[in-house]
CSV table of C-alpha atoms in Angstrom, one decimal:
chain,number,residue,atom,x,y,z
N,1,UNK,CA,180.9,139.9,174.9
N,2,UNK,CA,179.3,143.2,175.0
N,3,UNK,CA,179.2,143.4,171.5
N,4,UNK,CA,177.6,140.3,171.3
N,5,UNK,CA,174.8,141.3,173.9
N,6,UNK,CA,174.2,144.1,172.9
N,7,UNK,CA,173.6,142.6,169.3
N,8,UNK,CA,171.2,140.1,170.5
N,9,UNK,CA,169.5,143.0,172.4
N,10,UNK,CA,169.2,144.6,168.8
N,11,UNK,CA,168.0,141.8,167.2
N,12,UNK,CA,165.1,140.7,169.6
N,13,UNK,CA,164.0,144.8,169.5
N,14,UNK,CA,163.7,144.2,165.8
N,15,UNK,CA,161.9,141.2,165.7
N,16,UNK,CA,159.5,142.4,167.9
N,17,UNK,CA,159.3,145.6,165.8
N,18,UNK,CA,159.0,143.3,163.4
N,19,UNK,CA,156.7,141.3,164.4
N,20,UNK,CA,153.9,144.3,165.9
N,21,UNK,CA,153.0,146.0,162.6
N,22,UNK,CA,152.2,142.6,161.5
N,23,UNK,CA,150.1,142.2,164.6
N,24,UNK,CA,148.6,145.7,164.7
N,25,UNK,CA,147.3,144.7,161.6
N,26,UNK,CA,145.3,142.0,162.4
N,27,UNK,CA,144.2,144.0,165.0
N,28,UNK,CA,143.1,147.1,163.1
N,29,UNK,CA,141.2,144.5,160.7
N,30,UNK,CA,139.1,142.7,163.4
N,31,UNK,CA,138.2,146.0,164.0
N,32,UNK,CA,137.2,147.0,160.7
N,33,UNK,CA,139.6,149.5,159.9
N,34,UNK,CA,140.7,147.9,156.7
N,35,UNK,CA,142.5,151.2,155.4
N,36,UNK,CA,144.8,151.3,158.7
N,37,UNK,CA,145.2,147.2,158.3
N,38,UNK,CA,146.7,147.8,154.9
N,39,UNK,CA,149.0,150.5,156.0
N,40,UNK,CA,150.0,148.5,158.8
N,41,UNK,CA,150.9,145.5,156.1
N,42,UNK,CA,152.6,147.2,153.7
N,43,UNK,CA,155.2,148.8,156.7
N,44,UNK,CA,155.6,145.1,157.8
N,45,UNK,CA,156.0,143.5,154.0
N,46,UNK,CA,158.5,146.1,153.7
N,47,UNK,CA,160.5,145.2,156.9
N,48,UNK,CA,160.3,141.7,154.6
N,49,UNK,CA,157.4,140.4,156.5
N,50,UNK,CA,156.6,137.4,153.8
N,51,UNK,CA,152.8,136.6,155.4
N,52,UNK,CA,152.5,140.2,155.7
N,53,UNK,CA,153.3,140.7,151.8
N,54,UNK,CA,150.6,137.7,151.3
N,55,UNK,CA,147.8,139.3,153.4
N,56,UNK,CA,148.4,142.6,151.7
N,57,UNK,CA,147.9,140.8,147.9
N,58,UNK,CA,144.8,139.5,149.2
N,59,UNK,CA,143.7,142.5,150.0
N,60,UNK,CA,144.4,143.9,146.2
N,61,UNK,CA,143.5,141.0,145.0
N,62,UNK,CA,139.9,140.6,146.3
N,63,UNK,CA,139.1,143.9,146.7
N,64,UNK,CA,136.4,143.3,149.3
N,65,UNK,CA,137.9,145.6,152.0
N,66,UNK,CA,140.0,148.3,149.3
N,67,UNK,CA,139.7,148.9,146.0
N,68,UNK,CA,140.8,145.7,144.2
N,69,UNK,CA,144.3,146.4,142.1
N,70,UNK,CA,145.7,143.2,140.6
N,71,UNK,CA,148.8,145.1,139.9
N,72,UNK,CA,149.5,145.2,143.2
N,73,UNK,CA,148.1,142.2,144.1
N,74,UNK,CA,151.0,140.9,141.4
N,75,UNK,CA,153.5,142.9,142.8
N,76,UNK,CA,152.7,141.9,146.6
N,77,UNK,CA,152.8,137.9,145.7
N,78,UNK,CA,155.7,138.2,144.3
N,79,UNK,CA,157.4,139.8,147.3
N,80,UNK,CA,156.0,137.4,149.5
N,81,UNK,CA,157.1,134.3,147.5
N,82,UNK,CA,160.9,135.7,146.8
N,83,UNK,CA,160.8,136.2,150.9
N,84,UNK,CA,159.6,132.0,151.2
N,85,UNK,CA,156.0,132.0,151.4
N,86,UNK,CA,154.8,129.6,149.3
N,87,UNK,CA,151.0,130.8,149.4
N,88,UNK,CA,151.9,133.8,147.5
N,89,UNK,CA,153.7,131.8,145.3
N,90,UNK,CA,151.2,129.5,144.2
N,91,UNK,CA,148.4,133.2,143.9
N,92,UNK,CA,151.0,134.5,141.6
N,93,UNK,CA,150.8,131.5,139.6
N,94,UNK,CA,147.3,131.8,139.5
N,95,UNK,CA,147.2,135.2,138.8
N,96,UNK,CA,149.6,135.0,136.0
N,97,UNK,CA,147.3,132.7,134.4
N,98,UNK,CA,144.3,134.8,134.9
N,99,UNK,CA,145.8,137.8,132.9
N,100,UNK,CA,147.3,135.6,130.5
N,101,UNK,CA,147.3,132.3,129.0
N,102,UNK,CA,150.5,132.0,126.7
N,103,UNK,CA,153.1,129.4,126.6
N,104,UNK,CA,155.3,131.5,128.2
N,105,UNK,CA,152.7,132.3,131.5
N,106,UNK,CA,151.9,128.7,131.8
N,107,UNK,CA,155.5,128.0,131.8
N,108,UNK,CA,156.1,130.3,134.5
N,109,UNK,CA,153.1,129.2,136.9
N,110,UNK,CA,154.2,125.9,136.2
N,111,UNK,CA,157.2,126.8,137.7
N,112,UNK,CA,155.5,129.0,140.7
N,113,UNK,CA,153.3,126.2,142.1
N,114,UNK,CA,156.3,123.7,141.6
N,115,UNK,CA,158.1,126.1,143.8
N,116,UNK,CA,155.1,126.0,146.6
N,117,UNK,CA,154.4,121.8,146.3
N,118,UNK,CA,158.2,121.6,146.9
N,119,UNK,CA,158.1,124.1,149.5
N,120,UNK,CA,155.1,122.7,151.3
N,121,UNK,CA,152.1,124.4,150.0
N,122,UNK,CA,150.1,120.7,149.0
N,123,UNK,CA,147.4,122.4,146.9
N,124,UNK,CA,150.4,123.8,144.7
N,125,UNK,CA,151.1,120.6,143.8
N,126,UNK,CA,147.0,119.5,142.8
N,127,UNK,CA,147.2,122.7,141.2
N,128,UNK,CA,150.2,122.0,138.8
N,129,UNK,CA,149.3,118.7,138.3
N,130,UNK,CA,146.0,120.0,137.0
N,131,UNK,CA,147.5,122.9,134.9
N,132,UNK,CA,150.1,120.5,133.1
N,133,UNK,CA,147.5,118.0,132.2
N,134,UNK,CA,145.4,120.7,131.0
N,135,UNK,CA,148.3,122.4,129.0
N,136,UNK,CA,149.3,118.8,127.4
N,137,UNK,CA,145.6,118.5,125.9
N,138,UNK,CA,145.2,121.8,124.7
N,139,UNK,CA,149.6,121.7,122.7
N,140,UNK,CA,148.1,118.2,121.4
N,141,UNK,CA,144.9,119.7,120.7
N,142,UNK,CA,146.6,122.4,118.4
N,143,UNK,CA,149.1,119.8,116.7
């Protein structure tokens, strides 16, 4: 039983560990302190804060606040959709797309907003809708 408590005490010290970098975050950028925000997202994305991992590829991805890096943008959507959040999923998707337009990329955001319209994400599923009719008439296009 102490083991047990004691465990539990653990756990809720983690989540709310856990939870304030996150938090201290949003915090920092409502205040304008964009650098700190980042920081403060990246220690929570790697404590496998999914909406953290998401927030941070905005970040890269705009490039409004920091200097825009769609490498990391890349790399930060795809942490955050392998940890379940379905917003990243469907960015990386579109991001793929945006670098490159090959069978193979179109293949794979196909997949990527298939993953966010099952998971909940409803634009994901206008989106791949849209991006499969699109890819039927350019293949019959080219035959």
């Amino acid at each position: 039983m102490r083991i047990l408590r004691f465990s539990l005490i653990i756990l809720i010290f983690s989540f709310n560990l856990y939870a304030n970098s996150f938090d201290e975050a949003h915090r920092e950028y409502l205040k304008g302190n964009y650098k700190k925000a980042v920081i403060l997202l990246r220690k929570s994305c790697n404590k496998n804060n999914a909406l953290a991992c998401s927030n941070l590829a905005i970040f890269y991805y705009e490039g409004a606040k920091i200097t825009q890096n769609l490498i990391l943008a890349n790399r930060y959507n795809k942490i955050g959709c392998q940890l379940g959040n379905y917003q990243s999923c469907a960015n990386l998707a579109k991001l793929i797309l945006e670098i490159d337009f090959s069978k193979e990329s179109i293949l794979t955001s196909r997949n990527l907003l298939n993953k966010a319209c099952v998971g909940g994400y409803k634009s994901a599923c206008d989106d791949r809708n849209i991006l499969e009719q699109d890819y039927l008439q350019r293949s019959s296009f080219y035959e």
